[in-house]
Coordinates of C-alpha atoms in Angstrom, one line a residue:
Chain A
M1 CA 24.5 -112.7 28.6
Q2 CA 23.8 -113.9 25.1
K3 CA 20.3 -113.8 23.8
L4 CA 18.5 -115.8 20.9
G5 CA 15.7 -113.4 20.0
D6 CA 14.5 -112.3 23.5
F7 CA 15.4 -115.8 25.0
K8 CA 18.2 -115.5 27.6
L9 CA 20.9 -118.1 27.0
P10 CA 22.7 -119.7 29.8
H11 CA 26.6 -119.3 30.2
F12 CA 27.4 -122.8 29.2
F13 CA 25.9 -122.2 25.8
N14 CA 29.4 -120.8 25.0
Y15 CA 31.2 -123.7 26.3
P16 CA 32.3 -125.7 23.1
P17 CA 32.1 -129.2 24.4
Y18 CA 28.4 -128.5 25.0
F19 CA 27.9 -128.9 21.3
T20 CA 29.9 -132.3 20.9
L21 CA 28.0 -135.4 22.0
Q22 CA 30.2 -136.7 24.8
P23 CA 31.1 -140.3 24.9
V24 CA 31.7 -140.7 28.7
R25 CA 28.5 -141.8 30.3
E26 CA 28.4 -139.5 33.3
T27 CA 29.4 -136.4 31.3
R28 CA 26.8 -137.4 28.6
E29 CA 24.0 -137.8 31.1
K30 CA 24.6 -134.3 32.5
Q31 CA 24.9 -132.9 29.1
I32 CA 21.6 -134.4 27.9
Q33 CA 19.9 -133.1 30.9
L34 CA 21.0 -129.7 30.3
W35 CA 20.0 -129.7 26.6
K36 CA 16.7 -131.1 27.4
E37 CA 15.8 -128.4 29.8
L38 CA 17.1 -125.7 27.4
I39 CA 15.0 -127.1 24.4
L40 CA 11.8 -127.1 26.5
D41 CA 12.4 -123.8 28.0
Y42 CA 13.1 -122.3 24.5
C43 CA 10.1 -123.9 22.9
R44 CA 8.0 -122.9 25.8
T45 CA 8.9 -119.2 25.6
Q46 CA 9.0 -119.1 22.0
K47 CA 5.8 -121.1 21.4
I48 CA 7.5 -123.6 19.1
F49 CA 5.8 -127.0 18.8
V50 CA 7.7 -128.7 16.2
I51 CA 11.4 -129.3 15.7
K52 CA 12.5 -130.6 12.2
L53 CA 15.9 -132.2 12.6
E54 CA 17.1 -131.5 9.1
E55 CA 16.4 -127.8 9.3
E56 CA 18.2 -125.1 10.9
F57 CA 17.1 -124.5 14.4
P58 CA 18.5 -121.3 16.1
L59 CA 19.0 -123.1 19.4
F60 CA 21.2 -125.8 18.0
S61 CA 24.0 -123.5 16.6
N62 CA 26.1 -120.9 18.4
S63 CA 27.8 -118.6 15.8
A64 CA 29.9 -116.9 18.4
I65 CA 31.8 -120.1 19.1
E66 CA 31.2 -121.6 15.7
R67 CA 29.7 -124.8 16.8
T68 CA 26.6 -126.7 15.7
L69 CA 25.0 -129.8 17.0
S70 CA 25.5 -132.9 14.9
H71 CA 22.4 -134.7 13.5
E72 CA 23.5 -137.5 15.8
A73 CA 23.5 -135.3 18.8
R74 CA 20.1 -133.7 18.0
E75 CA 18.6 -137.2 17.7
A76 CA 20.0 -138.2 20.8
F77 CA 18.7 -135.3 22.9
L78 CA 15.2 -135.5 21.2
S79 CA 15.0 -139.1 21.7
D80 CA 15.6 -138.6 25.3
L81 CA 12.9 -136.2 25.6
V82 CA 10.6 -138.6 23.8
A83 CA 11.5 -141.3 26.4
E84 CA 10.7 -139.0 29.2
G85 CA 7.3 -138.2 27.6
R86 CA 8.1 -134.6 26.9
A87 CA 8.1 -135.0 23.1
E88 CA 6.9 -137.3 20.4
W89 CA 8.2 -138.2 17.0
L90 CA 5.7 -137.2 14.3
D91 CA 7.0 -139.7 11.7
K92 CA 8.7 -143.0 11.7
G93 CA 11.9 -141.7 10.1
R94 CA 12.6 -139.4 13.1
R95 CA 12.7 -136.4 11.0
S96 CA 10.2 -134.3 12.9
C97 CA 9.5 -134.0 16.5
L98 CA 6.7 -132.5 18.5
I99 CA 7.8 -130.9 21.7
L100 CA 5.4 -131.2 24.6
W101 CA 6.4 -128.4 26.8
H102 CA 3.1 -129.0 28.3
R103 CA 2.6 -132.6 29.0
I104 CA -0.1 -134.3 27.0
Q105 CA -2.2 -134.6 30.3
D106 CA -1.7 -130.9 30.8
W107 CA -2.9 -130.0 27.3
A108 CA -5.9 -132.3 27.9
D109 CA -6.6 -130.5 31.1
I110 CA -6.1 -127.1 29.5
I111 CA -8.6 -128.0 26.8
V112 CA -11.2 -129.5 29.2
N113 CA -11.1 -126.4 31.3
F114 CA -11.3 -124.2 28.3
V115 CA -14.4 -126.0 27.4
K116 CA -15.9 -125.7 30.8
D117 CA -15.1 -122.0 31.1
N118 CA -16.7 -121.2 27.9
G119 CA -19.6 -123.4 28.1
F120 CA -18.8 -125.5 25.0
E121 CA -20.1 -128.7 26.6
D122 CA -22.2 -130.8 24.2
S123 CA -21.3 -128.9 21.3
V124 CA -19.2 -129.6 18.2
M125 CA -16.5 -127.4 17.1
T126 CA -13.9 -127.5 14.6
V127 CA -10.2 -127.4 15.7
E128 CA -9.9 -124.1 13.7
E129 CA -12.6 -122.6 15.8
I130 CA -11.1 -123.6 18.9
R131 CA -7.8 -122.5 18.0
S132 CA -8.5 -119.0 16.6
G133 CA -11.6 -118.3 18.3
I134 CA -11.9 -115.2 20.7
E135 CA -12.3 -117.5 23.5
S136 CA -9.0 -119.1 23.2
R137 CA -7.0 -115.8 23.1
G138 CA -4.8 -115.5 26.0
T139 CA -4.5 -119.3 26.5
S140 CA -2.0 -121.6 25.3
I141 CA -4.6 -123.1 22.8
H142 CA -4.3 -120.0 20.7
T143 CA -1.4 -121.3 18.7
F144 CA -1.7 -124.8 19.3
N145 CA -2.6 -126.3 15.9
H146 CA -1.8 -129.9 16.7
V147 CA -4.7 -130.8 18.8
N148 CA -5.6 -133.8 16.6
E149 CA -2.2 -135.1 17.0
L150 CA -2.6 -135.5 20.7
D151 CA -4.9 -138.4 20.4
L152 CA -6.8 -137.3 23.4
D153 CA -8.9 -140.4 23.3
K154 CA -6.1 -142.4 24.9
F155 CA -6.6 -140.6 28.2
P156 CA -8.9 -142.3 30.6
F157 CA -10.5 -139.0 32.0
A158 CA -11.2 -137.9 28.5
K159 CA -13.0 -141.0 27.6
G160 CA -16.5 -140.3 26.7
K161 CA -15.9 -136.6 27.1
L162 CA -14.3 -136.0 23.9
A163 CA -14.9 -137.3 20.5
I164 CA -13.0 -136.4 17.5
F165 CA -14.5 -136.3 14.0
K166 CA -12.4 -136.5 10.9
G167 CA -13.6 -134.6 8.0
T168 CA -12.3 -134.7 4.4
S169 CA -9.7 -131.9 5.2
T170 CA -8.2 -130.7 8.4
D171 CA -10.4 -127.7 8.5
D172 CA -13.4 -130.1 8.9
E173 CA -11.9 -131.8 11.9
G174 CA -14.1 -131.3 14.9
I175 CA -14.3 -132.2 18.5
K176 CA -17.5 -132.9 20.3
F177 CA -17.2 -132.3 24.0
S178 CA -19.6 -133.9 26.4
V179 CA -18.0 -133.1 29.6
Chain B
M1 CA 82.0 -172.2 53.9
S2 CA 82.1 -169.0 51.8
N3 CA 82.2 -168.9 48.1
F4 CA 85.5 -168.2 46.7
F5 CA 84.4 -167.6 43.2
S6 CA 84.5 -164.2 41.8
K7 CA 81.4 -162.2 42.1
A8 CA 79.7 -161.4 38.9
E9 CA 77.7 -158.1 38.3
V10 CA 74.2 -158.3 37.1
T11 CA 71.6 -155.7 36.0
S12 CA 68.5 -154.9 37.8
S13 CA 66.7 -157.4 35.4
G14 CA 69.0 -160.3 36.2
R15 CA 71.1 -160.2 33.2
P16 CA 74.8 -160.3 33.7
V17 CA 76.8 -157.2 33.0
F18 CA 79.4 -158.0 30.2
L19 CA 82.8 -156.8 30.0
R20 CA 84.0 -154.8 27.2
N21 CA 84.1 -156.9 23.9
E22 CA 82.5 -160.0 25.8
V23 CA 80.0 -161.9 23.9
E24 CA 77.7 -164.6 25.3
R25 CA 78.1 -167.8 23.5
H26 CA 75.9 -170.6 25.2
L27 CA 73.6 -170.9 28.1
L28 CA 72.5 -173.9 30.1
S29 CA 69.9 -174.0 32.7
G30 CA 69.5 -176.4 35.9
V31 CA 73.4 -176.5 36.3
D32 CA 75.1 -177.6 39.6
L33 CA 78.6 -176.5 40.1
E34 CA 80.5 -179.2 42.3
P35 CA 84.0 -178.4 43.2
E36 CA 86.2 -181.3 44.1
D37 CA 87.7 -179.2 46.8
Y38 CA 86.1 -178.8 50.3
R39 CA 87.1 -175.1 50.5
F40 CA 84.7 -174.2 47.6
S41 CA 81.0 -174.6 48.2
P42 CA 78.9 -176.1 45.4
L43 CA 76.5 -174.0 43.7
K44 CA 73.0 -175.6 43.0
S45 CA 70.7 -175.4 40.3
G46 CA 71.5 -172.2 38.4
I47 CA 71.9 -170.9 34.9
L48 CA 75.5 -171.4 33.5
I49 CA 76.4 -168.9 30.8
L50 CA 79.5 -169.3 28.8
T51 CA 80.9 -166.1 27.2
T52 CA 84.1 -165.5 25.3
H53 CA 85.9 -164.3 28.5
R54 CA 84.2 -166.0 31.5
L55 CA 82.1 -168.8 32.7
L56 CA 79.1 -167.0 34.6
W57 CA 76.8 -168.8 37.0
L58 CA 73.5 -167.1 37.8
P59 CA 71.1 -168.4 40.6
S60 CA 67.7 -169.4 39.2
S61 CA 64.9 -166.8 39.6
S62 CA 63.6 -168.6 42.4
A63 CA 66.8 -168.1 44.5
T64 CA 66.9 -165.3 47.1
T65 CA 69.2 -162.6 45.9
L66 CA 70.9 -161.4 42.7
T67 CA 74.1 -160.9 44.5
S68 CA 75.2 -164.3 44.6
A69 CA 76.0 -164.5 40.8
S70 CA 79.5 -165.9 40.3
S71 CA 82.0 -165.9 37.6
I72 CA 85.1 -167.8 36.6
P73 CA 87.4 -166.2 34.1
L74 CA 88.3 -168.5 31.3
A75 CA 91.9 -167.3 31.7
S76 CA 92.2 -169.2 34.8
I77 CA 91.1 -172.4 33.5
S78 CA 94.0 -174.7 32.9
H79 CA 92.4 -177.8 31.6
I80 CA 89.0 -179.1 30.2
F81 CA 88.4 -182.8 30.6
S82 CA 86.4 -184.4 28.0
K83 CA 85.3 -187.8 29.1
K84 CA 82.9 -189.9 27.5
S85 CA 82.2 -193.1 29.5
L86 CA 79.4 -195.5 29.6
K87 CA 78.2 -193.9 32.8
S88 CA 77.4 -190.7 31.2
V89 CA 74.6 -192.3 29.2
F90 CA 72.7 -192.9 32.5
H91 CA 73.6 -189.8 34.5
S92 CA 73.1 -186.2 33.7
P93 CA 75.8 -184.9 31.3
R94 CA 78.8 -183.6 33.1
I95 CA 81.5 -181.2 32.2
R96 CA 84.7 -181.2 34.1
F97 CA 87.3 -178.5 34.1
Q98 CA 90.3 -177.4 36.1
F99 CA 91.1 -173.9 37.1
L100 CA 93.8 -172.0 39.1
V101 CA 93.4 -170.8 42.4
S102 CA 96.0 -168.2 43.9
S103 CA 97.5 -168.4 47.2
D104 CA 94.7 -166.6 49.2
G105 CA 92.1 -169.1 48.0
R106 CA 90.5 -166.9 45.4
V107 CA 90.0 -167.9 41.7
F108 CA 93.1 -166.7 39.9
D109 CA 92.2 -163.7 37.7
P110 CA 94.7 -162.9 35.2
G111 CA 92.7 -159.6 34.1
S112 CA 93.8 -158.1 37.4
G113 CA 97.1 -156.4 36.4
S114 CA 99.4 -159.0 34.9
G115 CA 100.0 -158.6 31.3
S116 CA 100.4 -162.2 30.3
G117 CA 97.8 -164.8 30.0
S118 CA 100.0 -167.4 31.3
S119 CA 98.5 -169.8 33.7
T120 CA 101.5 -169.9 36.3
G121 CA 100.9 -167.7 39.1
S122 CA 103.0 -167.5 42.2
G123 CA 102.0 -170.3 44.6
S124 CA 98.8 -171.3 42.8
R125 CA 97.0 -174.6 43.0
S126 CA 94.3 -176.0 40.8
V127 CA 90.8 -177.0 41.6
V128 CA 88.7 -179.4 39.6
V129 CA 85.0 -178.5 39.2
T130 CA 82.3 -180.7 37.7
A131 CA 79.3 -178.9 36.2
V132 CA 76.4 -181.3 36.3
V133 CA 73.7 -180.3 33.7
R134 CA 70.4 -181.3 35.0
G135 CA 68.4 -179.2 32.8
K136 CA 67.4 -179.8 29.1
G137 CA 70.3 -178.0 27.5
D138 CA 72.5 -178.8 24.8
C139 CA 75.6 -180.1 26.8
D140 CA 77.6 -181.2 23.8
G141 CA 77.2 -177.9 22.0
F142 CA 78.1 -176.2 25.1
L143 CA 81.3 -178.3 25.5
V144 CA 82.4 -177.6 21.9
K145 CA 81.8 -173.8 22.4
F146 CA 83.6 -174.0 25.8
W147 CA 86.8 -175.5 24.1
D148 CA 86.4 -172.8 21.4
S149 CA 86.1 -169.9 23.7
W150 CA 88.9 -171.3 25.8
R151 CA 91.3 -171.8 23.1
A152 CA 90.3 -168.4 21.4
R153 CA 91.5 -166.5 24.5
A154 CA 89.4 -163.5 23.7
W155 CA 90.5 -161.7 26.8
E156 CA 94.0 -161.3 25.6
S157 CA 93.0 -158.7 22.9
N158 CA 91.9 -156.4 25.6
E159 CA 95.6 -156.1 26.6
T160 CA 97.0 -155.7 23.3
T161 CA 95.2 -153.0 21.4
G162 CA 97.5 -153.3 18.5
S163 CA 95.9 -156.5 17.6
G164 CA 93.3 -154.7 15.7
S165 CA 95.8 -153.9 12.9
G166 CA 96.8 -157.5 12.9
L167 CA 93.5 -158.8 11.6
A168 CA 92.7 -159.7 8.2
S169 CA 91.2 -156.7 6.3
G170 CA 87.8 -158.3 5.7
S171 CA 87.3 -159.6 9.2
G172 CA 87.3 -156.3 10.8
A173 CA 84.3 -157.0 12.9
G174 CA 85.9 -160.0 14.9
T175 CA 84.7 -160.6 18.3
G176 CA 85.1 -157.0 19.1
T177 CA 82.1 -154.9 19.7
G178 CA 80.9 -151.9 17.5
G179 CA 83.0 -149.6 19.9
G180 CA 86.2 -151.5 19.4
L181 CA 85.7 -151.8 15.7
Y182 CA 85.1 -148.3 14.9
S183 CA 87.4 -146.5 17.0
T184 CA 90.9 -148.5 16.8
D185 CA 91.6 -148.5 13.1
G186 CA 89.5 -145.5 12.4
S187 CA 88.1 -147.1 9.3
V188 CA 84.9 -146.0 7.6
R189 CA 81.8 -146.9 9.5
M190 CA 79.9 -149.7 7.6
V191 CA 76.3 -148.4 7.9
G192 CA 73.1 -149.7 6.5
V193 CA 72.2 -153.1 5.1
A194 CA 74.5 -152.6 2.0
G195 CA 77.5 -152.1 4.3
I196 CA 76.6 -155.3 6.3
L197 CA 76.1 -157.2 3.1
R198 CA 79.3 -155.9 1.6
K199 CA 81.3 -156.8 4.8
E200 CA 79.7 -160.2 5.0
Q201 CA 80.8 -161.0 1.3
E202 CA 84.4 -159.9 2.1
I203 CA 84.5 -162.1 5.2
W204 CA 83.2 -165.1 3.4
E205 CA 85.8 -164.7 0.6
S206 CA 88.7 -164.4 3.0
T207 CA 87.5 -167.1 5.2
D208 CA 87.2 -169.4 2.2
K209 CA 90.8 -168.7 1.3
S210 CA 92.2 -169.0 4.8
L211 CA 90.5 -172.2 5.6
Q212 CA 92.2 -173.9 2.5
D213 CA 95.6 -172.9 3.9
A214 CA 94.8 -173.5 7.5
F215 CA 93.7 -177.2 7.1
Q216 CA 97.0 -178.1 5.5
D217 CA 99.3 -176.6 8.1
L218 CA 98.1 -176.6 11.7
N219 CA 101.0 -174.3 12.7
A220 CA 100.1 -171.9 10.1
L221 CA 96.5 -172.0 11.4
M222 CA 97.6 -171.1 14.9
S223 CA 99.4 -168.0 13.8
K224 CA 96.3 -166.9 11.9
A225 CA 93.9 -164.4 13.4
K226 CA 91.9 -165.8 16.2
E227 CA 88.5 -165.8 14.4
M228 CA 90.1 -168.3 12.0
V229 CA 91.1 -170.5 14.9
M230 CA 87.6 -170.4 16.3
L231 CA 86.2 -171.1 12.9
A232 CA 88.3 -173.8 11.9
E233 CA 87.9 -175.6 15.3
K234 CA 84.2 -175.3 15.1
M235 CA 84.1 -176.9 11.5
R236 CA 86.5 -179.5 12.4
Q237 CA 84.7 -180.6 15.5
K238 CA 81.4 -180.7 13.7
L239 CA 82.7 -182.7 10.8
L240 CA 84.6 -185.2 13.0
A241 CA 82.1 -185.5 15.9
G242 CA 79.0 -185.1 13.9
T243 CA 77.3 -184.0 17.0
S244 CA 73.6 -184.3 17.2
S245 CA 72.3 -181.0 18.2
Q246 CA 69.4 -181.0 20.6
T247 CA 67.8 -178.1 18.8
S248 CA 66.6 -180.2 16.0
G249 CA 65.2 -178.7 12.9
T250 CA 68.1 -176.4 12.1
N251 CA 71.0 -177.9 10.3
D252 CA 74.4 -177.5 11.5
E253 CA 75.6 -175.5 8.6
E254 CA 72.9 -173.0 9.1
M255 CA 73.6 -172.8 12.8
G256 CA 77.2 -172.4 12.2
S257 CA 76.8 -169.5 9.8
K258 CA 74.3 -168.0 12.0
E259 CA 76.7 -167.9 14.8
E260 CA 79.4 -166.3 12.7
M261 CA 77.0 -163.8 11.7
Q262 CA 76.2 -163.1 15.2
D263 CA 79.7 -162.7 16.2
W264 CA 80.8 -160.6 13.2
L265 CA 77.8 -158.4 12.2
L266 CA 77.2 -156.4 15.4
S267 CA 75.3 -153.1 15.3
V268 CA 74.8 -150.5 18.0
G269 CA 73.2 -151.4 21.2
I270 CA 73.4 -155.2 22.1
I271 CA 76.7 -157.0 21.8
S272 CA 75.4 -160.5 22.4
P273 CA 71.8 -161.0 21.2
V274 CA 70.0 -163.8 23.0
T275 CA 69.1 -166.3 20.4
K276 CA 67.2 -169.3 20.4
E277 CA 70.2 -171.5 20.0
S278 CA 72.2 -170.3 22.8
A279 CA 69.3 -170.2 25.3
G280 CA 67.1 -173.0 24.2
A281 CA 64.0 -173.3 26.3
L282 CA 64.8 -170.1 28.2
Y283 CA 64.7 -168.1 25.0
H284 CA 61.8 -166.0 26.0
Q285 CA 62.9 -165.5 29.6
Q286 CA 66.3 -164.3 28.6
L287 CA 64.8 -162.2 25.8
S288 CA 62.4 -160.7 28.3
R289 CA 65.2 -159.6 30.7
Q290 CA 67.3 -158.2 27.8
L291 CA 64.4 -156.3 26.4
A292 CA 63.7 -154.8 29.9
D293 CA 67.4 -153.7 30.0
F294 CA 67.3 -152.3 26.5
V295 CA 64.2 -150.4 26.8
R296 CA 65.2 -148.2 29.7
T297 CA 67.2 -145.8 27.5
P298 CA 64.4 -145.2 24.8
L299 CA 62.0 -144.9 27.7
E300 CA 63.8 -142.0 29.3
R301 CA 64.1 -140.3 26.1
A302 CA 60.4 -140.6 25.5
G303 CA 59.4 -139.3 28.8
G304 CA 58.5 -142.5 30.5
M305 CA 56.0 -144.0 28.1
I306 CA 56.8 -145.5 24.6
N307 CA 54.5 -147.1 22.0
L308 CA 55.0 -150.9 21.9
I309 CA 55.5 -150.7 18.0
D310 CA 58.3 -148.0 18.4
A311 CA 60.0 -150.1 21.1
Y312 CA 59.7 -153.2 18.7
C313 CA 61.4 -151.4 15.9
L314 CA 64.2 -150.0 17.9
F315 CA 64.9 -153.3 19.6
N316 CA 65.0 -155.2 16.3
R317 CA 67.3 -152.6 14.9
A318 CA 69.7 -152.8 17.7
R319 CA 69.8 -156.5 17.4
G320 CA 70.8 -156.4 13.9
T321 CA 70.2 -159.9 12.9
E322 CA 68.2 -162.6 14.8
L323 CA 65.2 -160.3 14.6
I324 CA 62.4 -161.1 16.8
S325 CA 58.8 -161.5 15.7
P326 CA 56.0 -159.4 17.0
D327 CA 54.6 -162.3 18.9
D328 CA 58.0 -162.9 20.6
M329 CA 58.0 -159.3 21.5
L330 CA 54.5 -159.5 23.1
Q331 CA 55.4 -162.8 24.9
A332 CA 58.6 -161.0 26.3
C333 CA 56.6 -158.2 27.6
S334 CA 54.0 -160.3 29.1
L335 CA 56.7 -162.2 31.1
W336 CA 57.7 -159.1 32.7
E337 CA 54.9 -159.6 35.3
K338 CA 56.7 -162.7 36.6
F339 CA 60.1 -161.0 37.0
D340 CA 60.8 -158.0 39.1
V341 CA 61.7 -155.7 36.4
P342 CA 61.2 -151.8 36.6
V343 CA 59.0 -151.6 33.3
M344 CA 55.5 -152.9 32.4
L345 CA 53.2 -153.3 29.6
R346 CA 50.0 -151.4 29.4
K347 CA 47.0 -151.5 27.3
F348 CA 44.7 -148.5 26.8
D349 CA 41.0 -148.6 26.1
S350 CA 41.8 -147.6 22.6
R351 CA 43.8 -150.9 22.4
V352 CA 47.0 -149.0 22.0
M353 CA 49.8 -150.9 23.9
V354 CA 52.7 -149.0 25.4
I355 CA 55.6 -149.7 27.6
Q356 CA 56.0 -147.6 30.6
N357 CA 58.0 -147.4 33.8
K358 CA 56.5 -149.0 36.8
S359 CA 57.2 -145.8 38.7
H360 CA 55.0 -143.9 36.3
S361 CA 52.0 -142.3 37.9
D362 CA 48.8 -141.7 36.2
E363 CA 47.7 -139.3 38.9
E364 CA 50.7 -137.2 38.4
V365 CA 50.0 -137.0 34.6
F366 CA 46.4 -135.9 35.4
A367 CA 47.4 -133.2 37.9
R368 CA 49.7 -131.9 35.0
I369 CA 46.9 -132.0 32.4
K370 CA 44.4 -130.3 34.7
S371 CA 46.8 -127.4 35.4
L372 CA 47.3 -127.2 31.7
A373 CA 43.5 -127.1 30.9
T374 CA 42.7 -124.6 33.6
K375 CA 45.1 -121.9 32.1
P376 CA 43.2 -118.9 30.6
E377 CA 44.3 -119.9 27.2
A378 CA 43.2 -123.3 27.4
L379 CA 39.9 -122.4 29.1
R380 CA 39.1 -120.3 26.1
N381 CA 40.4 -122.7 23.2
G382 CA 40.8 -126.0 24.9
I383 CA 44.0 -128.0 24.5
S384 CA 44.9 -130.4 21.5
P385 CA 47.0 -133.4 21.8
T386 CA 50.0 -131.5 20.4
D387 CA 49.8 -128.9 23.2
A388 CA 49.6 -131.8 25.8
A389 CA 52.6 -133.4 24.1
M390 CA 54.7 -130.4 24.6
T391 CA 53.7 -129.8 28.1
L392 CA 54.2 -133.5 29.2
G393 CA 57.3 -134.0 27.1
I394 CA 55.9 -137.1 25.4
A395 CA 54.9 -138.2 21.9
P396 CA 51.5 -136.7 20.5
A397 CA 50.1 -140.2 20.2
M398 CA 50.8 -140.9 23.7
A399 CA 49.6 -137.5 24.8
K400 CA 46.3 -138.3 23.1
E401 CA 46.0 -141.5 25.1
H402 CA 46.5 -139.7 28.3
L403 CA 43.9 -137.0 27.3
L404 CA 41.5 -139.8 26.5
T405 CA 42.0 -141.5 29.7
A406 CA 41.6 -138.1 31.5
E407 CA 38.3 -137.9 29.6
N408 CA 37.2 -141.2 30.8
K409 CA 37.9 -140.2 34.4
G410 CA 35.7 -137.2 34.0
L411 CA 38.5 -134.6 34.1
L412 CA 38.0 -133.3 30.6
C413 CA 35.6 -133.4 27.8
R414 CA 35.9 -133.3 24.2
D415 CA 35.1 -130.7 21.5
I416 CA 35.0 -132.0 17.9
S417 CA 34.8 -129.2 15.2
P418 CA 36.1 -128.4 11.9
D419 CA 39.2 -127.1 13.8
G420 CA 39.9 -130.6 15.0
F421 CA 39.9 -132.6 18.2
R422 CA 40.4 -130.6 21.3
F423 CA 39.7 -131.1 25.0
Y424 CA 38.4 -128.7 27.6
I425 CA 38.3 -129.0 31.3
N426 CA 35.2 -130.6 32.2
L427 CA 32.6 -128.2 33.6
F428 CA 29.5 -130.2 33.3
P429 CA 29.6 -131.6 37.0
E430 CA 29.8 -128.1 38.2
I431 CA 26.7 -126.8 36.2
D432 CA 23.7 -126.8 38.4
P433 CA 20.5 -127.5 36.1
F434 CA 18.3 -125.6 38.5
N435 CA 20.4 -122.5 38.4
I436 CA 21.6 -122.2 34.9
Y437 CA 21.8 -118.4 35.0
L438 CA 23.9 -118.5 38.1
R439 CA 21.5 -116.5 40.0
L440 CA 22.6 -115.8 43.5
K441 CA 21.6 -118.1 46.1
A442 CA 19.4 -116.7 48.7
T443 CA 20.6 -117.6 52.1
R444 CA 19.8 -116.4 55.5
C445 CA 22.1 -113.7 55.2
F446 CA 20.9 -112.7 51.8
A447 CA 23.9 -110.5 51.0
E448 CA 26.2 -113.5 50.9
F449 CA 26.7 -115.7 48.1
S450 CA 29.5 -118.4 47.7
V451 CA 31.6 -118.2 44.7
K452 CA 33.3 -121.3 45.7
D453 CA 30.1 -123.3 44.9
Y454 CA 30.8 -122.7 41.4
G455 CA 34.5 -123.1 41.4
I456 CA 35.8 -123.5 37.9
C457 CA 32.8 -122.4 36.2
I458 CA 33.4 -118.7 37.4
T459 CA 36.9 -118.9 36.3
W460 CA 35.8 -120.2 33.0
I461 CA 33.4 -117.4 32.5
K462 CA 35.9 -114.8 33.4
A463 CA 38.4 -116.1 30.9
V464 CA 35.8 -116.3 28.2
S465 CA 34.4 -112.9 28.6
T466 CA 37.7 -111.3 28.5
S467 CA 38.3 -112.4 24.9
G468 CA 35.3 -110.3 24.0

């Protein structure tokens, strides 16, 4: 079984047509489904949050069979992820994509639980503190540096519970929890 | 009341089978043949075809069977009546002729054994037949050609093979076919457009000279080569009668020279190209049938499927002159649906059009593609259109169409890479997204797992892994 780092690749990763965007509808649907699962799996295990389309991404090429996904194919798969709510475009030009291997709702839950567990209610913390603080070690929050992008205010359960302050630089951004 | 006319053979597309050296001269539709003898039953509403050797009558396509096509050899015709009365203005045009019947009641056929073209057989009588032309054909033109063909006695050259040497040197083509021309006098084959043009030039020069002599002395005319007879008669009739052709728009001179070229400039394949003049309104119908006949051989050679463009080129090349336009070709092919011919026109999704046998089976092709795509070599590297072309025995362009169709059906999927465009057997339907590592399924009997569930996937994995 092939591996990418310590990630075990499925056998169809060596199937050349897997790397060509299929024109026939049924075949393409299956292909997209397989790629989406693979992307989410890989990002989850490797703790990757952002995929930049124009850069090299190890999952998108297979040197053993000398195949690489085309830009069009990458965009197609990621767009489908976005449509499903498992990813978001970070820019209008669709060059950069945020992969939500936890759904936004799940992230929000994680943060709220984190706050509860650690008694941070009614306090203000900066994103940096949350992220790299001792308390967050061992949780998914530890490397998650895109909290502000989540726009947690959108979620009904978070209304009134979270307030985000924007400072002059990202280091100053803070969140007030009033759970 | 049985039919005593001789039976005429037809092809499976409804075109008559011509004798060696026989050339079609004119065609009329909607013709009734009414014999003035009670023993012969009339033939109603058919197509009357005049050739250099015979008069053929084909039932129209709405008639029951193709087997009732009839023929009267021109050799048995003893007289052609040309009457123009006041009555003919109001009625349908009629052509009356008289032919000989032998003692057993059948049409006298001099081709069967007797060497002379003489019209006196033993104990023969004559029967008069009126051909009533109810369709919109050029009856006068037909009559003229009828006379010409009858006087020309083309059937006699079959019996005297030495007549080839008696022809003027320039008119080597004559009414003979390509086969007769090239074999009897062993002359150099005239190939290519330059050869044809050269031949034409020579023919015109000799024709010109001969005509000058011929007109002065009718006896001398009769002893000239038979093409000169036909040519002179035709010119004379046209000059004297000044017939108004119903195919208006082409002047007589042009039509005459076209016919000469048609008779003299023959190339391989078709002896008697169906032209707009000789078939009039039935042009596309007859063209359609002729095309169906012609295309059989190239189809066989190409493995059952041929590109429409290739067929067009081959057909026009065989016709030599009187080329057809692409529109004519398309129309002829689309008429096939109406007739019972064994070929059909097919349009692929990629808008490529091909001619294929009706008996062609897509399923069979897919089965062959599948077996090709599941060979170990193909599992590792896929198949290219060239590979498929070699296996299926067809052109690479056709093979690619088949592969694309197979892809559309979900049998194959494509792989585009710097190496080119290849196809693999489609594994996607078999991949289970919830078991992508092919973990053994736990069942009640946990030691058991079903390899059949993964079918081709396992085969593929094995094939790929053995390559290292």
